[in-house]
Amino acid sequence: MQKLLQDFSIPAVFAGFITFLIGISVSAVLVIQAAQLLGATAEQITSWFWALGLGIGLSGLILSWKFKYPVATSWSTAGLALILATASGYTLYEAIGAFLVCGVLTAILGFLGIFEKVLAYIPQSLTSAMLAGVLLKFGIALFASMQNDWQFILSLLAIYIISKRLWARYCIVITVIAGILICPLFMEFHTPVLHWSLAKPVWMTPDFTWSALFGLALPLFVINMASQYLPGIAMIKSYGYQPHVNQLIGWTGTVQALLAPFGCYTVNIAAISAAVSLDDQVHPDPSKRYIAGISCGFFYILMGLFAATLTSLLMSFPHLFIVALAGIALFGTISHNIAIAFYEVKDREAALLTFLFSASSVQFFGIGSAFWGLLFGFVVSFILNFRTKNK
């Protein structure tokens, strides 16, 4: 506890909050929609948020504290897309059974160490290229927003650049606060009336069927591995940390399995949003950035406890503000991964193709471009290096 207090810093807490905000803002509405399509009641939907908040929050907080580097956890947006696409074929309780099976499979894969063995054969230049490609759309979205809202975007960028020059460590904190203050000047923003109440968990008895196993549990498992764990672990490694891959995957899978009957459809290592908690803007000393992971977990726990209240508050922020904040917060990470991806001359061709493929946002078999871009780049790298060795 004494070390925790010594390492505590306001920028790290803000970084954790931004990580949390980015993690839920884009897809919180999709959680509600997915639960509704499966036939969930209002009380059961609240239970989904309760289970997701506590599962994601506790796992991220405890793992960050245990390993002393930021472990941001999140739900899977790609997994939500799968549920939305297949919800009509299953009952709520069959889906709950599929979520539980997915969690068990994830835990087994993690604790057996299979994922880490596969990861050891993938060059860091390709994983960095994949991450840069996935993150690129957030930077582009920021500037694309200037088409209709150039006053707000330029104002926010000016605040960021000036604060970066004068107070680099606090630039994101200053940008967030200033952005909230100037929001009413450029767009409609009304703070909602909040009614505070604790969320109540609702037990949903799992129903195990073969159709839900093969049609939902296994695809959800593959998508989580490809779109969350692979880029998420690569993100942590790109900042010089040596992640405890087996335990990160094993424990998040275990938490998902335990809370699945209450609506926890997934607990994953965060991919894109995790970048905010890892960057040097959190703290110049990498050994003290774990506070951002603890902070992120804390805010997820709050969301779970006050599911309906806190989610409605966060969703009250204008979409433009979230887009702009995400883009600015990820500037450092995008440049960091581009630098690593193209540092080695011999891997630049494969890294470029990985970068472009990952940035394309195409999907095949429900799996996003991050996985396919990395796979394509790996094949290209193998062919080019094989050709070089045999000359």
Coordinates of C-alpha atoms in Angstrom, one line a residue:
M1 CA 0.0 0.0 0.0
Q2 CA 2.9 2.4 0.8
K3 CA 4.4 1.8 -2.7
L4 CA 1.0 2.5 -4.2
L5 CA 0.7 5.8 -2.5
Q6 CA 4.3 6.7 -3.5
D7 CA 3.6 5.9 -7.1
F8 CA 0.2 7.7 -7.3
S9 CA 0.0 10.5 -9.8
I10 CA -2.9 12.5 -11.3
P11 CA -1.8 12.0 -14.9
A12 CA -1.9 8.2 -14.3
V13 CA -5.4 8.4 -12.9
F14 CA -6.6 10.5 -15.8
A15 CA -5.0 8.1 -18.2
G16 CA -6.9 5.3 -16.6
F17 CA -10.2 7.3 -16.8
I18 CA -9.6 8.0 -20.5
T19 CA -8.8 4.3 -21.2
F20 CA -12.1 3.4 -19.5
L21 CA -14.0 6.1 -21.3
I22 CA -12.7 5.0 -24.7
G23 CA -13.4 1.4 -23.9
I24 CA -17.1 1.9 -23.1
S25 CA -18.1 4.9 -25.1
V26 CA -18.1 3.4 -28.5
S27 CA -19.9 0.2 -27.7
A28 CA -21.9 0.6 -24.5
V29 CA -25.1 1.0 -26.6
L30 CA -24.2 -2.2 -28.4
V31 CA -24.2 -4.1 -25.1
I32 CA -27.8 -3.0 -24.5
Q33 CA -28.8 -3.9 -28.1
A34 CA -27.2 -7.4 -27.9
A35 CA -28.9 -8.2 -24.6
Q36 CA -32.2 -7.0 -25.9
L37 CA -32.0 -9.1 -29.1
L38 CA -31.4 -12.1 -26.9
G39 CA -34.6 -11.3 -25.0
A40 CA -33.1 -9.8 -21.8
T41 CA -35.3 -7.7 -19.5
A42 CA -34.3 -4.3 -18.2
E43 CA -33.1 -5.9 -14.9
Q44 CA -31.1 -8.5 -16.8
I45 CA -29.4 -5.8 -19.0
T46 CA -28.4 -3.9 -15.8
S47 CA -27.0 -7.2 -14.6
W48 CA -24.9 -7.5 -17.8
F49 CA -23.3 -4.1 -17.0
W50 CA -22.9 -5.1 -13.4
A51 CA -21.0 -8.3 -14.3
L52 CA -19.0 -6.7 -17.0
G53 CA -18.0 -3.8 -14.8
L54 CA -16.9 -5.9 -11.9
G55 CA -15.3 -8.6 -14.0
I56 CA -13.3 -6.2 -16.1
G57 CA -12.5 -3.8 -13.3
L58 CA -11.4 -6.3 -10.7
S59 CA -9.2 -8.3 -13.2
G60 CA -7.5 -5.1 -14.5
L61 CA -7.0 -3.6 -11.1
I62 CA -5.6 -6.7 -9.4
L63 CA -3.4 -7.8 -12.4
S64 CA -2.0 -4.2 -12.7
W65 CA -1.2 -4.2 -9.0
K66 CA 0.2 -7.7 -9.0
F67 CA 2.5 -7.3 -12.0
K68 CA 3.3 -3.5 -11.7
Y69 CA 2.6 -2.6 -15.3
P70 CA -0.7 -1.3 -16.8
V71 CA -3.1 -4.2 -17.6
A72 CA -6.1 -2.5 -19.1
T73 CA -9.0 -4.9 -19.5
S74 CA -12.2 -4.4 -21.5
W75 CA -15.1 -6.1 -23.3
S76 CA -14.9 -7.1 -26.9
T77 CA -16.6 -4.9 -29.5
A78 CA -16.0 -7.5 -32.2
G79 CA -17.6 -10.1 -29.9
L80 CA -20.6 -7.8 -29.6
A81 CA -20.8 -7.7 -33.4
L82 CA -20.9 -11.5 -33.4
I83 CA -23.7 -11.6 -30.8
L84 CA -25.7 -9.1 -32.7
A85 CA -25.3 -11.0 -35.9
T86 CA -26.3 -14.4 -34.4
A87 CA -28.7 -13.4 -31.6
S88 CA -31.8 -14.5 -33.4
G89 CA -30.7 -18.1 -33.4
Y90 CA -30.3 -18.5 -29.6
T91 CA -32.2 -17.9 -26.4
L92 CA -30.7 -15.7 -23.7
Y93 CA -29.8 -18.7 -21.6
E94 CA -28.1 -20.6 -24.5
A95 CA -26.0 -17.5 -25.1
I96 CA -25.1 -17.4 -21.4
G97 CA -24.0 -21.0 -21.6
A98 CA -21.9 -20.0 -24.7
F99 CA -20.2 -17.2 -22.7
L100 CA -19.4 -19.6 -19.9
V101 CA -17.8 -22.1 -22.3
C102 CA -15.8 -19.3 -24.0
G103 CA -14.4 -18.2 -20.6
V104 CA -13.4 -21.8 -19.7
L105 CA -11.7 -22.3 -23.1
T106 CA -9.8 -19.0 -22.7
A107 CA -8.7 -19.9 -19.2
I108 CA -7.4 -23.3 -20.3
L109 CA -5.5 -21.8 -23.3
G110 CA -3.9 -19.2 -21.0
F111 CA -2.8 -21.4 -18.2
L112 CA -1.4 -24.1 -20.6
G113 CA 0.8 -21.5 -22.2
I114 CA -0.2 -22.2 -25.8
F115 CA -0.9 -18.6 -26.7
E116 CA 2.6 -17.4 -25.5
K117 CA 4.4 -20.1 -27.6
V118 CA 2.6 -18.9 -30.7
L119 CA 3.3 -15.3 -29.9
A120 CA 7.1 -15.9 -29.6
Y121 CA 7.3 -16.6 -33.4
I122 CA 5.8 -13.3 -34.5
P123 CA 8.3 -10.4 -35.1
Q124 CA 7.7 -7.3 -33.1
S125 CA 7.9 -5.1 -36.2
L126 CA 4.8 -6.9 -37.6
T127 CA 2.8 -6.6 -34.3
S128 CA 3.7 -2.9 -34.1
A129 CA 2.7 -2.4 -37.8
M130 CA -0.6 -4.2 -37.0
L131 CA -1.2 -1.9 -34.0
A132 CA -0.4 1.2 -35.9
G133 CA -2.8 0.2 -38.7
V134 CA -5.6 -0.5 -36.3
L135 CA -5.0 2.8 -34.4
L136 CA -4.7 4.9 -37.6
K137 CA -8.4 5.3 -38.0
F138 CA -8.7 7.1 -34.7
G139 CA -6.1 9.7 -35.8
I140 CA -7.8 10.1 -39.2
A141 CA -11.2 10.4 -37.6
L142 CA -10.0 13.3 -35.5
F143 CA -9.0 15.3 -38.6
A144 CA -12.0 14.1 -40.7
S145 CA -14.2 15.7 -38.0
M146 CA -12.8 19.0 -39.0
Q147 CA -15.0 19.0 -42.1
N148 CA -18.0 20.0 -40.0
D149 CA -16.6 20.9 -36.6
W150 CA -13.2 22.6 -37.3
Q151 CA -13.6 25.2 -34.6
F152 CA -13.8 22.6 -31.8
I153 CA -11.1 20.3 -33.2
L154 CA -8.7 23.1 -33.8
S155 CA -9.3 24.5 -30.4
L156 CA -8.7 21.1 -28.8
L157 CA -5.5 20.6 -30.9
A158 CA -4.2 24.0 -29.9
I159 CA -4.7 23.2 -26.3
Y160 CA -3.0 19.9 -26.7
I161 CA 0.0 21.3 -28.6
I162 CA 0.6 24.2 -26.2
S163 CA 0.2 22.0 -23.1
K164 CA 2.5 19.4 -24.7
R165 CA 5.1 22.2 -25.1
L166 CA 4.8 23.6 -21.7
W167 CA 3.6 20.7 -19.4
A168 CA 4.2 17.5 -21.4
R169 CA 3.4 15.2 -18.6
Y170 CA 0.0 16.8 -17.9
C171 CA -1.0 17.6 -21.5
I172 CA -3.7 14.9 -21.8
V173 CA -5.1 15.9 -18.4
I174 CA -5.2 19.5 -19.4
T175 CA -6.8 18.6 -22.8
V176 CA -9.5 16.6 -21.2
I177 CA -10.5 19.3 -18.7
A178 CA -10.3 22.0 -21.3
G179 CA -12.3 19.9 -23.7
I180 CA -15.1 19.5 -21.2
L181 CA -15.1 23.3 -20.5
I182 CA -15.3 24.3 -24.1
C183 CA -17.9 21.7 -25.2
P184 CA -20.9 24.0 -24.5
L185 CA -19.3 26.7 -26.7
F186 CA -19.3 24.5 -29.8
M187 CA -22.1 21.9 -29.4
E188 CA -25.1 21.0 -27.3
F189 CA -24.2 19.4 -24.0
H190 CA -26.6 19.1 -21.2
T191 CA -25.7 17.2 -18.0
P192 CA -28.4 14.6 -17.4
V193 CA -30.4 14.4 -14.2
L194 CA -28.8 11.5 -12.3
H195 CA -30.6 9.0 -10.0
W196 CA -28.1 7.1 -7.9
S197 CA -28.8 3.5 -7.2
L198 CA -26.8 0.3 -6.8
A199 CA -27.2 -2.2 -9.7
K200 CA -28.6 -5.7 -8.7
P201 CA -27.1 -8.8 -10.2
V202 CA -29.6 -11.3 -11.8
W203 CA -28.7 -15.0 -12.1
M204 CA -29.4 -16.4 -15.6
T205 CA -29.1 -20.2 -15.6
P206 CA -26.8 -21.3 -18.5
D207 CA -28.3 -23.6 -21.1
F208 CA -25.7 -25.7 -23.0
T209 CA -26.6 -26.7 -26.5
W210 CA -24.4 -27.9 -29.4
S211 CA -25.7 -25.2 -31.7
A212 CA -24.7 -22.4 -29.3
L213 CA -21.3 -24.1 -28.7
F214 CA -20.3 -24.2 -32.4
G215 CA -22.3 -21.2 -33.5
L216 CA -21.5 -18.8 -30.7
A217 CA -19.0 -20.0 -28.1
L218 CA -16.2 -21.1 -30.4
P219 CA -16.5 -18.1 -32.8
L220 CA -16.5 -15.8 -29.8
F221 CA -13.4 -17.5 -28.5
V222 CA -11.5 -17.1 -31.8
I223 CA -12.6 -13.5 -32.3
N224 CA -11.5 -12.6 -28.7
M225 CA -8.1 -14.2 -29.3
A226 CA -7.6 -12.5 -32.7
S227 CA -9.0 -9.1 -32.0
Q228 CA -8.3 -8.6 -28.3
Y229 CA -5.6 -10.7 -26.8
L230 CA -3.2 -10.7 -29.8
P231 CA -3.1 -6.9 -30.3
G232 CA -3.5 -6.3 -26.5
I233 CA -0.4 -8.4 -25.6
A234 CA 1.5 -6.9 -28.5
M235 CA 0.6 -3.4 -27.2
I236 CA 2.1 -4.1 -23.8
K237 CA 5.2 -5.6 -25.3
S238 CA 5.7 -2.6 -27.6
Y239 CA 6.3 -0.4 -24.6
G240 CA 9.1 -2.6 -23.3
Y241 CA 7.2 -4.6 -20.7
Q242 CA 7.4 -8.4 -20.5
P243 CA 3.7 -9.4 -20.0
H244 CA 2.9 -12.5 -18.0
V245 CA 0.9 -13.8 -21.0
N246 CA -0.3 -17.1 -19.4
Q247 CA -1.7 -15.5 -16.3
L248 CA -3.2 -12.5 -18.0
I249 CA -5.2 -14.8 -20.4
G250 CA -5.9 -17.5 -17.8
W251 CA -7.3 -15.2 -15.1
T252 CA -9.4 -13.0 -17.4
G253 CA -10.9 -16.2 -18.9
T254 CA -11.6 -17.5 -15.3
V255 CA -13.3 -14.2 -14.3
Q256 CA -15.5 -14.4 -17.5
A257 CA -16.5 -18.0 -16.7
L258 CA -17.4 -17.1 -13.1
L259 CA -19.5 -14.1 -14.0
A260 CA -21.0 -15.4 -17.3
P261 CA -24.3 -16.4 -15.5
F262 CA -24.9 -12.8 -14.6
G263 CA -24.3 -11.5 -18.2
C264 CA -20.6 -11.2 -18.5
Y265 CA -20.1 -12.1 -22.2
T266 CA -16.4 -11.4 -22.2
V267 CA -13.4 -10.2 -20.2
N268 CA -10.4 -9.4 -22.4
I269 CA -7.1 -7.6 -22.4
A270 CA -7.8 -4.2 -23.9
A271 CA -6.3 -3.6 -27.3
I272 CA -6.8 -0.1 -28.6
S273 CA -7.8 1.7 -25.5
A274 CA -4.9 0.2 -23.5
A275 CA -2.5 2.4 -25.4
V276 CA -3.5 5.4 -23.4
S277 CA -2.4 3.8 -20.1
L278 CA 1.0 2.6 -21.5
D279 CA 2.3 5.8 -23.1
D280 CA 5.0 8.0 -21.5
Q281 CA 2.5 10.7 -20.9
V282 CA 1.2 8.6 -18.0
H283 CA 4.5 8.8 -16.2
P284 CA 8.1 9.2 -17.4
D285 CA 9.0 6.1 -15.3
P286 CA 7.6 3.0 -16.9
S287 CA 7.6 1.2 -13.5
K288 CA 5.0 3.7 -12.2
R289 CA 2.5 3.5 -15.1
Y290 CA 0.6 0.6 -13.5
I291 CA -1.4 3.2 -11.5
A292 CA -3.2 3.9 -14.8
G293 CA -4.3 0.2 -15.0
I294 CA -5.5 0.3 -11.4
S295 CA -7.3 3.5 -12.1
C296 CA -9.0 2.1 -15.2
G297 CA -10.1 -1.0 -13.2
F298 CA -11.5 1.3 -10.5
F299 CA -13.7 3.2 -12.9
Y300 CA -15.0 -0.1 -14.4
I301 CA -15.9 -1.3 -10.9
L302 CA -17.8 2.0 -10.4
M303 CA -19.6 1.5 -13.6
G304 CA -20.6 -2.0 -12.5
L305 CA -21.9 -0.9 -9.1
F306 CA -23.8 2.1 -10.5
A307 CA -24.4 0.6 -14.0
A308 CA -27.4 2.5 -15.1
T309 CA -26.4 5.8 -13.5
L310 CA -22.7 6.0 -14.5
T311 CA -23.3 4.7 -18.1
S312 CA -26.0 7.3 -18.8
L313 CA -23.6 10.1 -17.5
L314 CA -20.7 9.0 -19.7
M315 CA -22.9 8.5 -22.7
S316 CA -24.1 12.1 -22.3
F317 CA -20.8 13.4 -23.6
P318 CA -21.1 14.4 -27.3
H319 CA -19.8 11.8 -29.7
L320 CA -17.5 14.3 -31.3
F321 CA -15.8 14.9 -28.0
I322 CA -15.1 11.2 -27.6
V323 CA -13.8 10.9 -31.1
A324 CA -11.5 13.9 -30.7
L325 CA -10.2 12.8 -27.3
A326 CA -9.5 9.2 -28.5
G327 CA -7.5 10.6 -31.5
I328 CA -5.4 13.0 -29.5
A329 CA -4.8 10.5 -26.7
L330 CA -3.5 7.9 -29.2
F331 CA -1.0 10.3 -31.0
G332 CA 1.9 9.0 -29.0
T333 CA 1.0 5.4 -29.5
I334 CA 0.6 5.6 -33.2
S335 CA 3.9 7.3 -33.7
H336 CA 5.6 4.9 -31.3
N337 CA 4.4 1.8 -33.2
I338 CA 5.2 3.2 -36.6
A339 CA 8.7 3.9 -35.5
I340 CA 9.2 0.3 -34.3
A341 CA 7.4 -1.2 -37.3
F342 CA 9.7 0.5 -39.9
Y343 CA 13.0 0.6 -37.9
E344 CA 14.4 -2.6 -39.4
V345 CA 15.1 -2.3 -43.2
K346 CA 14.7 -6.0 -43.9
D347 CA 11.2 -6.1 -42.5
R348 CA 9.8 -2.9 -43.9
E349 CA 8.0 -4.5 -46.9
A350 CA 6.2 -7.0 -44.7
A351 CA 5.5 -4.3 -42.0
L352 CA 4.1 -1.9 -44.7
L353 CA 1.7 -4.6 -46.0
T354 CA 0.7 -5.5 -42.4
F355 CA 0.1 -1.9 -41.6
L356 CA -2.1 -1.3 -44.7
F357 CA -4.0 -4.5 -44.3
S358 CA -4.7 -3.9 -40.6
A359 CA -5.8 -0.3 -41.4
S360 CA -8.3 -1.5 -44.0
S361 CA -10.9 -2.6 -41.4
V362 CA -12.0 -5.6 -43.6
Q363 CA -13.5 -8.7 -42.0
F364 CA -13.5 -12.3 -43.0
F365 CA -15.5 -14.9 -41.1
G366 CA -16.3 -12.4 -38.5
I367 CA -12.6 -11.8 -37.6
G368 CA -11.2 -8.2 -38.0
S369 CA -8.4 -6.9 -40.1
A370 CA -5.9 -6.9 -37.2
F371 CA -5.6 -10.7 -37.3
W372 CA -5.6 -11.0 -41.1
G373 CA -3.1 -8.1 -41.5
L374 CA -0.7 -9.8 -39.1
L375 CA -1.2 -13.2 -40.7
F376 CA -0.6 -11.7 -44.2
G377 CA 2.5 -9.8 -43.0
F378 CA 3.9 -13.0 -41.4
V379 CA 3.5 -14.9 -44.6
V380 CA 5.2 -12.1 -46.6
S381 CA 8.0 -11.8 -44.1
F382 CA 8.6 -15.6 -44.3
I383 CA 8.7 -15.6 -48.1
L384 CA 11.1 -12.6 -48.3
N385 CA 13.4 -13.8 -45.6
F386 CA 13.4 -17.3 -47.1
R387 CA 14.3 -15.8 -50.5
T388 CA 17.1 -13.8 -49.0
K389 CA 18.6 -16.8 -47.1
N390 CA 18.7 -18.9 -50.3
K391 CA 20.4 -16.4 -52.5

